[in-house]
Each structure stands twice: as C-alpha cells, then as structure tokens.
Amino acid sequence: VQLVESGGGSVQAGGSLTLSCTASGLDFGASAMGWFRQVPGKEREGVSSIDRDGGPIYYGDSVKGRFTISRDNAKSTVFLQMNNLTPEDTAMYSCAAVASGRWWQPLLPITYDYWGQGTQVTVSP
C-alpha cells in the first residue's frame, strides 16, 4: 500500500491550500481515510476523517468550519481543502488509511494502518 500526499506549501495567514492523497495497492472504497498533522515535539493531531462512502465525516475542533475533507473513490484520492489558514496550522500533514474491515476511531492515529510520507504546510503571519 502506498499513500502519496501533495499540495502542501507556504501561504500567508488567511490563505487556502488543498491537499491531495492518492492511494495505490489499497481497496480504497472500503477504507476509511484520515488526515493528521504533526509539529516537532508534539503529538500527532487528528485533523479530519471520512468514512468509506463519503460519510460520516469528522473534524478536529481546531479546524472545524475552515477545513473540508472529501474523497473520490474512482480516483482513489482523498482531499483536504484548507481555508482561512493561520500560523497555528503549520505542520507536516499526512494522510492515513484504515484497512478494510478493521475497527477504527476517526481521529485516533493508532487505529490507522497505512500512512503517507506527509506534505509540509507552512503558514506565515
């Protein structure tokens, strides 16, 4: 299984970015997907997750109302639209997948089975 993220970069506060994560070797339509972020010295934080068929959807409190997760099962891709970014959103963002049929908790990293390498998002004041 391979998860490849793209779309990270540097933006100013108030700007927007859209992250993409494309999966291969995975029964994508049968896998819940999540986005997580981490800054050095801190624990990985659950950003958002989406169940197999596009719902239910979950968001971390810090991103509710600003970020939107979606998925395209035909393209084995999950997206994270990030609006109104703040410097506090600066982190390495990774997507993750839950193997088909396994129990998962939407924003709990340990319940995900596969991880991408991550894409850096940097938001300047």
Short mmCIF file of C-alpha atoms in Angstrom, two decimals:
data_model
loop_
_atom_site.label_atom_id
_atom_site.label_comp_id
_atom_site.label_asym_id
_atom_site.label_seq_id
_atom_site.Cartn_x
_atom_site.Cartn_y
_atom_site.Cartn_z
CA VAL A 1 0.00 0.00 0.00
CA GLN A 2 1.24 3.45 -0.89
CA LEU A 3 -0.24 6.80 0.05
CA VAL A 4 1.19 9.86 -1.64
CA GLU A 5 0.31 13.35 -0.48
CA SER A 6 0.64 16.52 -2.47
CA GLY A 7 -0.46 20.12 -2.34
CA GLY A 8 1.47 21.40 0.63
CA GLY A 9 3.38 24.64 0.53
CA SER A 10 3.80 28.05 2.06
CA VAL A 11 0.98 30.55 2.32
CA GLN A 12 0.18 33.67 4.26
CA ALA A 13 -2.38 33.72 7.03
CA GLY A 14 -5.88 33.78 5.64
CA GLY A 15 -4.87 31.84 2.57
CA SER A 16 -6.00 28.46 1.34
CA LEU A 17 -4.47 25.19 0.26
CA THR A 18 -5.87 21.90 -0.96
CA LEU A 19 -4.07 18.72 -0.07
CA SER A 20 -4.48 15.51 -2.02
CA CYS A 21 -3.63 11.95 -1.10
CA THR A 22 -3.69 9.23 -3.72
CA ALA A 23 -3.66 5.59 -2.71
CA SER A 24 -2.39 2.55 -4.54
CA GLY A 25 -2.46 -1.09 -3.58
CA LEU A 26 -5.43 -0.38 -1.32
CA ASP A 27 -9.10 -1.30 -1.55
CA PHE A 28 -9.75 2.43 -1.39
CA GLY A 29 -13.52 2.31 -1.49
CA ALA A 30 -13.52 0.00 1.53
CA SER A 31 -11.12 2.12 3.56
CA ALA A 32 -11.81 4.98 5.90
CA MET A 33 -9.33 7.79 5.37
CA GLY A 34 -7.93 10.46 7.62
CA TRP A 35 -5.72 13.50 7.67
CA PHE A 36 -3.36 14.13 10.55
CA ARG A 37 -0.76 16.75 11.31
CA GLN A 38 2.29 16.97 13.47
CA VAL A 39 4.80 19.57 14.51
CA PRO A 40 8.15 18.65 16.01
CA GLY A 41 7.93 17.93 19.70
CA LYS A 42 4.17 17.50 19.73
CA GLU A 43 1.85 14.56 19.36
CA ARG A 44 0.20 13.81 16.07
CA GLU A 45 -3.16 15.55 15.86
CA GLY A 46 -6.24 14.25 14.10
CA VAL A 47 -7.43 16.83 11.59
CA SER A 48 -10.26 15.12 9.75
CA SER A 49 -11.53 11.75 8.66
CA ILE A 50 -14.06 10.39 6.22
CA ASP A 51 -15.71 7.03 6.09
CA ARG A 52 -15.71 4.71 3.12
CA ASP A 53 -18.60 6.11 1.12
CA GLY A 54 -18.07 9.75 1.99
CA GLY A 55 -19.70 9.81 5.38
CA PRO A 56 -19.73 10.24 8.27
CA ILE A 57 -17.13 12.97 8.43
CA TYR A 58 -15.23 14.17 11.46
CA TYR A 59 -13.12 17.24 12.18
CA GLY A 60 -10.80 18.23 14.94
CA ASP A 61 -12.03 21.18 16.98
CA SER A 62 -9.23 23.43 15.78
CA VAL A 63 -10.20 23.11 12.12
CA LYS A 64 -13.98 22.93 12.20
CA GLY A 65 -15.55 25.44 9.88
CA ARG A 66 -12.28 26.01 7.98
CA PHE A 67 -11.26 22.63 6.59
CA THR A 68 -13.29 20.30 4.37
CA ILE A 69 -12.48 16.68 3.66
CA SER A 70 -13.74 14.83 0.61
CA ARG A 71 -12.92 11.75 -1.38
CA ASP A 72 -13.12 10.48 -4.93
CA ASN A 73 -13.27 6.71 -4.78
CA ALA A 74 -12.96 6.40 -8.56
CA LYS A 75 -9.57 8.12 -8.34
CA SER A 76 -8.53 6.59 -5.01
CA THR A 77 -7.92 10.07 -3.72
CA VAL A 78 -8.85 11.96 -0.58
CA PHE A 79 -8.71 15.74 -0.38
CA LEU A 80 -8.39 18.29 2.36
CA GLN A 81 -9.49 21.80 1.48
CA MET A 82 -7.99 24.22 3.99
CA ASN A 83 -9.30 27.76 4.19
CA ASN A 84 -8.53 30.73 6.42
CA LEU A 85 -5.21 29.23 7.41
CA THR A 86 -3.40 30.51 10.48
CA PRO A 87 0.23 30.10 11.62
CA GLU A 88 -1.07 27.53 14.10
CA ASP A 89 -1.91 25.29 11.13
CA THR A 90 1.78 24.99 10.25
CA ALA A 91 2.67 21.30 10.39
CA MET A 92 3.51 18.21 8.43
CA TYR A 93 0.22 16.85 7.12
CA SER A 94 -0.14 13.13 6.50
CA CYS A 95 -2.95 11.05 5.19
CA ALA A 96 -3.74 7.64 6.56
CA ALA A 97 -5.95 4.70 5.70
CA VAL A 98 -7.76 2.04 7.66
CA ALA A 99 -7.53 -1.46 6.27
CA SER A 100 -10.82 -2.86 5.07
CA GLY A 101 -12.93 -4.33 7.83
CA ARG A 102 -10.81 -3.12 10.70
CA TRP A 103 -12.17 -1.17 13.66
CA TRP A 104 -11.18 2.47 13.73
CA GLN A 105 -11.71 5.61 15.70
CA PRO A 106 -11.88 8.59 13.34
CA LEU A 107 -9.23 10.90 14.79
CA LEU A 108 -7.12 8.38 16.66
CA PRO A 109 -3.86 7.76 14.78
CA ILE A 110 -3.16 4.35 16.29
CA THR A 111 -6.27 2.92 14.63
CA TYR A 112 -4.96 3.67 11.13
CA ASP A 113 -2.97 1.03 9.29
CA TYR A 114 -1.24 2.83 6.44
CA TRP A 115 0.45 6.23 6.30
CA GLY A 116 1.84 8.55 3.70
CA GLN A 117 5.13 10.39 4.00
CA GLY A 118 3.48 13.73 4.53
CA THR A 119 3.45 17.15 2.96
CA GLN A 120 4.58 20.29 4.73
CA VAL A 121 2.22 23.21 5.22
CA THR A 122 3.72 26.47 6.42
CA VAL A 123 1.56 29.48 7.19
CA SER A 124 3.25 32.82 7.77
CA PRO A 125 1.67 35.68 9.73
#
